[in-house]
Coordinates of C-alpha atoms in Angstrom, one line a residue:
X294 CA 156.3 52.4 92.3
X295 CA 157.9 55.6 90.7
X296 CA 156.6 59.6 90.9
X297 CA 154.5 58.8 87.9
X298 CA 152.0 56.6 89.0
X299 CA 149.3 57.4 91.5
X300 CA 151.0 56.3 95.4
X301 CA 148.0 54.5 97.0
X302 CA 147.9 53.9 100.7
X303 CA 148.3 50.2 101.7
X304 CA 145.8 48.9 103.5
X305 CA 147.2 45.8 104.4
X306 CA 149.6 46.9 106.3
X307 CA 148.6 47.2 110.5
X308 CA 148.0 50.7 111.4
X309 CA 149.0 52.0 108.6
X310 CA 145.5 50.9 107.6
X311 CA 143.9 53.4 110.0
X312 CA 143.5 56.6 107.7
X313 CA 141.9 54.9 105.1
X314 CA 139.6 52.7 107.1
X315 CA 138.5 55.9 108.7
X316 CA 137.6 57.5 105.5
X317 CA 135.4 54.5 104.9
X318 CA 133.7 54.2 107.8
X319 CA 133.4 58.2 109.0
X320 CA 136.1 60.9 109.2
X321 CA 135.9 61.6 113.0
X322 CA 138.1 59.0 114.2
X323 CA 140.6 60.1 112.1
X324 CA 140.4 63.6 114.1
X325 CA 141.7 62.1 116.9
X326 CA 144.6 60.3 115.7
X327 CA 148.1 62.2 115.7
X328 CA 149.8 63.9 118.1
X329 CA 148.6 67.9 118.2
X330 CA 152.6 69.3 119.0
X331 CA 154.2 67.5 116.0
X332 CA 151.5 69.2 114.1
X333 CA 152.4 73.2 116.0
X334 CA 156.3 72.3 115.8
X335 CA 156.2 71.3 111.9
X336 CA 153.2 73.7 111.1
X337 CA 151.2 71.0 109.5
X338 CA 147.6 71.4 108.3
X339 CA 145.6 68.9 107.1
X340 CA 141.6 68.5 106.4
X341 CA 139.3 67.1 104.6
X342 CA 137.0 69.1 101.5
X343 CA 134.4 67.2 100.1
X344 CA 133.8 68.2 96.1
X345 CA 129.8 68.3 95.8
X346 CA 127.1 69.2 92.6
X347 CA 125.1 67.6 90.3
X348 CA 126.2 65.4 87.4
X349 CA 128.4 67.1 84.7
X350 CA 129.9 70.2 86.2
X351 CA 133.2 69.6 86.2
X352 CA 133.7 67.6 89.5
X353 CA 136.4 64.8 88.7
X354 CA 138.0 67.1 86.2
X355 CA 138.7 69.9 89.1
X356 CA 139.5 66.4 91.6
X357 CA 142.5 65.4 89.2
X358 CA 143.6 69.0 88.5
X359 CA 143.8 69.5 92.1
X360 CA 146.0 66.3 93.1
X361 CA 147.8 66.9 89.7
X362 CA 147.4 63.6 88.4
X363 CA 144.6 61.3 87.1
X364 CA 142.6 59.2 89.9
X365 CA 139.2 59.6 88.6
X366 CA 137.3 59.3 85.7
X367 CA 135.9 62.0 83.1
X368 CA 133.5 61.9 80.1
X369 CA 130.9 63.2 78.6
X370 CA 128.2 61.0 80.1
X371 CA 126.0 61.8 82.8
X372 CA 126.9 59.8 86.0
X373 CA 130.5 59.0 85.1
X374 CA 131.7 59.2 88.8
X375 CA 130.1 56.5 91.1
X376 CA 132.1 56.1 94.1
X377 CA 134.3 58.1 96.5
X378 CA 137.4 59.0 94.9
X379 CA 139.6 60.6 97.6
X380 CA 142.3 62.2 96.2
X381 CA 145.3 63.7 98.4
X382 CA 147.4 66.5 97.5
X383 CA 150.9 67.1 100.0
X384 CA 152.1 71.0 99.7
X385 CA 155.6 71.1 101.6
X386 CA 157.3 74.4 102.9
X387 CA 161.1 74.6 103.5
X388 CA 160.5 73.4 107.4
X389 CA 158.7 70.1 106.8
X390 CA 155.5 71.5 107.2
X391 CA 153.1 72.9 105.1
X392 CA 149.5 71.6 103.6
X393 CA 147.7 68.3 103.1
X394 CA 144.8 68.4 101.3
X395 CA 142.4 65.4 101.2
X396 CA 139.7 65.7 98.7
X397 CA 136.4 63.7 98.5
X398 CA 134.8 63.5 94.8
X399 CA 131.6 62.7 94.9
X400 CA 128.9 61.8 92.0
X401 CA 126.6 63.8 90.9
X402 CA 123.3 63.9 93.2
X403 CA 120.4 62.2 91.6
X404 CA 117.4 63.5 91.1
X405 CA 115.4 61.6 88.5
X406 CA 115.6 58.1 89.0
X407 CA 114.4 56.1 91.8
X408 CA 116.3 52.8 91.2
X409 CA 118.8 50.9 93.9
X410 CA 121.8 52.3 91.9
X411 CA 121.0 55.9 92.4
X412 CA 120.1 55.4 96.0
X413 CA 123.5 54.0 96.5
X414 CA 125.2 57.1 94.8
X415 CA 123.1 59.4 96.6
X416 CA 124.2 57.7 99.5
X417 CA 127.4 58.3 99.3
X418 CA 127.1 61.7 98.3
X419 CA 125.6 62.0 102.0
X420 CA 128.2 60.2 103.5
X421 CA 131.3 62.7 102.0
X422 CA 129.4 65.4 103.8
X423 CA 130.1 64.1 107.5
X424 CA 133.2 65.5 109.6
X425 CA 134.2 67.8 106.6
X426 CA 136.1 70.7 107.6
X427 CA 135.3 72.4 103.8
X428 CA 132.7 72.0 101.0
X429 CA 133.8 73.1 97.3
X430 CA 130.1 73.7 95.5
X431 CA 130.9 73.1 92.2
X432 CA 128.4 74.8 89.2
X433 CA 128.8 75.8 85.9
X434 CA 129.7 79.6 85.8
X435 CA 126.7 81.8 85.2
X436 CA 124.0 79.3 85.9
X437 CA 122.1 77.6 88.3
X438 CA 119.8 74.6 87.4
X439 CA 117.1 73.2 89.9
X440 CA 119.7 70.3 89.9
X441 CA 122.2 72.6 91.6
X442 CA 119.4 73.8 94.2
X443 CA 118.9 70.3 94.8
X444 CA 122.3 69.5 95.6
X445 CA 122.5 73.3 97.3
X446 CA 120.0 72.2 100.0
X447 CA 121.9 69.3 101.4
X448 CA 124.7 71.3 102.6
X449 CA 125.1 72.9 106.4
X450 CA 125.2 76.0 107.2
X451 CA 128.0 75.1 110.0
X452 CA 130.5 74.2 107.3
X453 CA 131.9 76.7 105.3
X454 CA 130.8 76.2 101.3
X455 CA 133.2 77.6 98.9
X456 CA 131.1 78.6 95.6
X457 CA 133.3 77.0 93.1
X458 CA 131.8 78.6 89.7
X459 CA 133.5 76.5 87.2
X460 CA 134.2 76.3 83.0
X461 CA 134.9 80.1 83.4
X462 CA 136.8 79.5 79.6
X463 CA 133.1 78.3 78.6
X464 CA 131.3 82.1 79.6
X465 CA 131.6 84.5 76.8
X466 CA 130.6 87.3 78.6
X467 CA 132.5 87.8 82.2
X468 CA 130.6 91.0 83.1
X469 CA 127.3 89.1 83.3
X470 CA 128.8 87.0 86.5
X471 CA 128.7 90.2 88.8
X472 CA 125.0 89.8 88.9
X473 CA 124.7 86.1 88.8
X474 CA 127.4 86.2 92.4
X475 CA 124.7 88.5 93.8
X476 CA 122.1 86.3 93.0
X477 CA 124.4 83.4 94.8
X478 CA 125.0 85.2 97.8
X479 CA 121.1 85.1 98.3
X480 CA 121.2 81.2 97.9
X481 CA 123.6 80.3 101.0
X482 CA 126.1 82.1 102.9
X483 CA 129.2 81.1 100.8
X484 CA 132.8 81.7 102.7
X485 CA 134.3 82.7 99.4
X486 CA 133.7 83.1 95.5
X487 CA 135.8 81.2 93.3
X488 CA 135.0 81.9 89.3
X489 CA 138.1 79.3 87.5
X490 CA 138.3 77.1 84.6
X491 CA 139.8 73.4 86.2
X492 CA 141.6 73.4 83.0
X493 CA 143.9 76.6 84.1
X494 CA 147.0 75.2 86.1
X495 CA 146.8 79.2 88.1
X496 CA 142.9 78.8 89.0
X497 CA 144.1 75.8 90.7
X498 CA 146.6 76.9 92.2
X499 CA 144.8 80.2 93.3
X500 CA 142.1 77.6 94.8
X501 CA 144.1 75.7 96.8
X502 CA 145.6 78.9 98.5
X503 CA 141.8 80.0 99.3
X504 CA 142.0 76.3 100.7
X505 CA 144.4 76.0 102.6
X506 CA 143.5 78.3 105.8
X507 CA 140.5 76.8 106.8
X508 CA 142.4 73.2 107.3
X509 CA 143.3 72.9 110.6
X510 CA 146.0 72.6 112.5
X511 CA 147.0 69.0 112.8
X512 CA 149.6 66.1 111.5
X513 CA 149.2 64.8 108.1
X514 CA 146.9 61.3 107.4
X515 CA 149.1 60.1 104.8
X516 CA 152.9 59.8 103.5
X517 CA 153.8 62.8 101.1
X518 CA 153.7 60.8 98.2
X519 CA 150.2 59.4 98.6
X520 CA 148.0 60.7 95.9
X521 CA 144.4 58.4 96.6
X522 CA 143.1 55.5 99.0
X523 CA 142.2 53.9 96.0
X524 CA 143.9 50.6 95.5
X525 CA 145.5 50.1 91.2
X526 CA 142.6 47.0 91.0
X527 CA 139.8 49.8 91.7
X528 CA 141.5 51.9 89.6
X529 CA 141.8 49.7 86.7
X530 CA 137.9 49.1 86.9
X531 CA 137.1 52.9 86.8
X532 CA 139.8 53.3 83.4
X533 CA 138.2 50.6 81.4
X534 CA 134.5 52.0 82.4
X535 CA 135.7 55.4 80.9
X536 CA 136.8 53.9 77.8
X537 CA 133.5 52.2 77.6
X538 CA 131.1 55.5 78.1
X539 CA 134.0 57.4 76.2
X540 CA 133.2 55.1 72.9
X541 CA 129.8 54.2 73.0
X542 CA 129.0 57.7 73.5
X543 CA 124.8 58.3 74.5
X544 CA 124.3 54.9 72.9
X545 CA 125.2 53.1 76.2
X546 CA 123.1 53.2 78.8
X547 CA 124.4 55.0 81.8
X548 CA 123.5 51.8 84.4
X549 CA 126.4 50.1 82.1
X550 CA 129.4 49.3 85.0
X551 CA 132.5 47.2 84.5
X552 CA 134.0 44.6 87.8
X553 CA 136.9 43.7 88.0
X554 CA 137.3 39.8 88.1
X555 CA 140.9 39.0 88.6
X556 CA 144.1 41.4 89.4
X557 CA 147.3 39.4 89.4
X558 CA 150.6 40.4 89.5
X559 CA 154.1 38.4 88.0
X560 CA 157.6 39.0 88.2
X561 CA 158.7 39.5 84.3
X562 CA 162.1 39.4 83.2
X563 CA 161.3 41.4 80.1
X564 CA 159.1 44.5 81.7
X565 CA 160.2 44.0 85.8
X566 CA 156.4 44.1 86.7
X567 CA 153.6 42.3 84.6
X568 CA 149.8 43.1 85.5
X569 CA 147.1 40.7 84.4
X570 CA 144.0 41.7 84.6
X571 CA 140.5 40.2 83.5
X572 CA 137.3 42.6 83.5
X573 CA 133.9 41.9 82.6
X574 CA 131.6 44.7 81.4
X575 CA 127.9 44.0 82.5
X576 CA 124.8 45.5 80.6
X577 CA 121.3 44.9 80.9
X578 CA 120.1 43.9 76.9
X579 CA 121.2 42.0 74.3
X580 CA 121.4 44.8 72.2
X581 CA 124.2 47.0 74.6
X582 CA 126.4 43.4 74.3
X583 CA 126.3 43.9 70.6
X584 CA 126.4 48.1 70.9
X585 CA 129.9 47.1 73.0
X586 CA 131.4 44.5 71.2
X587 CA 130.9 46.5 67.7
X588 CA 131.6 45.2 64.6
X589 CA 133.5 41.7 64.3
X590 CA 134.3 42.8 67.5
X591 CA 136.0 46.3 66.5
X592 CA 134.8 48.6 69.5
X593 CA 135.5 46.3 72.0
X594 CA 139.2 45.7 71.2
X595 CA 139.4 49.6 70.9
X596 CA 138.2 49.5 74.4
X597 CA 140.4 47.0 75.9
X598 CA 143.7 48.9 73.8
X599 CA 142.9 52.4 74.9
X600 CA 142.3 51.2 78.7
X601 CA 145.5 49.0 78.9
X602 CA 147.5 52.0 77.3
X603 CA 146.5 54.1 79.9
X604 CA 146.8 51.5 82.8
X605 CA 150.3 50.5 81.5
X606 CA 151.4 54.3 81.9
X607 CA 149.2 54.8 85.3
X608 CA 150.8 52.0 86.9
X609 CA 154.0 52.1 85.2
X610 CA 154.2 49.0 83.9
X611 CA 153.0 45.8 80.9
X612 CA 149.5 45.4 81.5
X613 CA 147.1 42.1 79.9
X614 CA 144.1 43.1 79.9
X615 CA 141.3 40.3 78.7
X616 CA 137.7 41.9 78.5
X617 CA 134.2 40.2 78.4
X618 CA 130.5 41.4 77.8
X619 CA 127.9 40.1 79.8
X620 CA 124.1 40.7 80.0
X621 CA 122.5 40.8 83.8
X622 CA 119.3 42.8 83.5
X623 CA 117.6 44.9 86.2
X624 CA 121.1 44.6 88.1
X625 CA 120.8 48.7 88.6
X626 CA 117.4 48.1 90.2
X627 CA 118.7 45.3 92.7
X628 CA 120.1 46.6 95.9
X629 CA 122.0 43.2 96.4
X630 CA 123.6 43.1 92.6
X631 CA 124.4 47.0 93.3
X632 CA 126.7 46.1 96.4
X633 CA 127.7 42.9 95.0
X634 CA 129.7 45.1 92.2
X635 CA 131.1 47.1 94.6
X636 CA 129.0 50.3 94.8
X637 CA 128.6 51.5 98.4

């Protein structure tokens, strides 16, 4: 696989499957592994920062500006992210050593619904926040919701929270944050202020140099080149479930999820490597199936073209991508069904 698409760890592999079994199943063990004086003599740092709020501020937006390339999801729609997306960014100085950062996006904490779905996202939020060495807070800049106090509370004192006040393009007036951060600094004990816009390639930059001293001291988890644990299969699900919220807008229900059915690979003559790749997009009425498919079938062929586009150029490669619509109601409100289609 070439510099363009996303290097994910394989975890198929013997030991190199410890890093990202550890991530799975707590981040402690993964303390441990290494040897501390490769680490001194090379200068290596490498931690793990969990990206935490509430739905919509910016979260898997600030995740793929960070790693500098695409791993997770974005729209418009509440709820977008659903799993955790680490993401892994490898900063190298002239010596060897240098910075690796492993990020944890998270979804959105939920607050208003009570079904197994939510519960399982809320889980995982909890999860992130275990053995973390740093916690960015994202919020919109100049506000705070009860959404954000929700999310606020969860957070420990014993691990330093960077305030991460983002969409800074979005506030029209900048002199009005100097009273809003004074109102913050009464909320929790931030280590640092950080005002950006995820869209600015020097915020980012200025953010992972705020970062980068409170990793510690240790060797790296991962090759350089990794950029996620994430295998392409997962990947593919999460593209065509963007395209999906992306073009039905606030028609589609946000309990609307995609699952991945088959991921085979071919040898091809023509394109080197061939991808083919059968999803099936599951809603709970009759009337989403027809809101998906569109007319004469219209909106769902838009779906499956702009998803393999993007999946041809992520994976660098010729993608066939076959897409159904199926009806499974209540399946957000059934713990079983939830894990079944791979939520955690």
């Amino acid at each position: 696989m070439n510099n363009t698409s996303p290097h994910v760890v394989d975890t198929a592999a013997g030991a190199a499957a410890t890093p990202a079994t550890n991530a799975e199943n707590g981040h402690d063990a993964r303390r441990a592994a290494g040897h501390a004086p490769a680490a001194d003599a090379l200068q290596q740092r490498c931690g793990l920062i969990a990206i935490v709020g509430k739905p919509n501020v910016g979260k898997s937006t600030l995740l793929n500006a960070l790693v500098g390339q695409k791993i997770s999801i974005t729209s418009r729609k509440a709820q977008t992210t659903r799993h955790r997306i680490l993401g892994i960014r490898t900063c190298v100085d002239g010596s060897g050593g240098g910075a690796q950062y492993v990020f944890i996006d998270t979804p959105g904490f939920q607050t208003q619904h009570g079904a197994a779905l939510n519960k399982s996202l809320n889980k995982t939020v909890l999860g992130a926040l275990d053995g973390i060495d740093l916690v960015l807070f994202v919020v919109e800049a100049g506000r705070f919701m009860p959404a954000d106090a929700r999310v606020l509370a969860l957070l420990r004192e014993s691990t330093p929270v960077l305030l991460v006040a983002n969409k800074l393009d979005c506030v029209r007036r900048r002199a009005e944050l100097a009273p809003w951060l004074l109102e913050m600094r009464q909320r929790h004990p931030f280590a640092q202020y950080v005002p950006l816009s995820a869209r600015n390639p020097r915020d980012v930059q200025n953010l992972l140099d705020i970062c980068r001293p409170y990793l510690p001291m240790q060797p790296w988890w991962y090759d350089r080149e990794d950029l996620t644990d994430r295998s392409e299969k997962f990947l593919s699900g999460e593209i065509v479930r963007e395209k999906l919220f992306r073009l039905t807008g606030d028609e589609l229900p946000y309990s609307s999820t995609v699952v991945i059915d088959t991921f085979t690979e071919e040898k091809s003559r023509e394109h080197g490597r061939f991808v083919r790749i059968a999803a099936t997009i599951v809603v709970e009425r009759e009337g989403h199936k027809a809101m998906v498919i569109g007319d004469k079938g219209e909106r769902l062929k838009r779906i499956g073209t702009e998803a393999r586009q993007e999946l041809e150029k992520l994976m660098d490669c010729k993608v066939f991508l076959q897409l159904w619509v199926k009806v499974r109601s209540g399946w957000a409100d059934d713990a079983a069904r939830v894990r079944s289609y791979g939520y955690e």
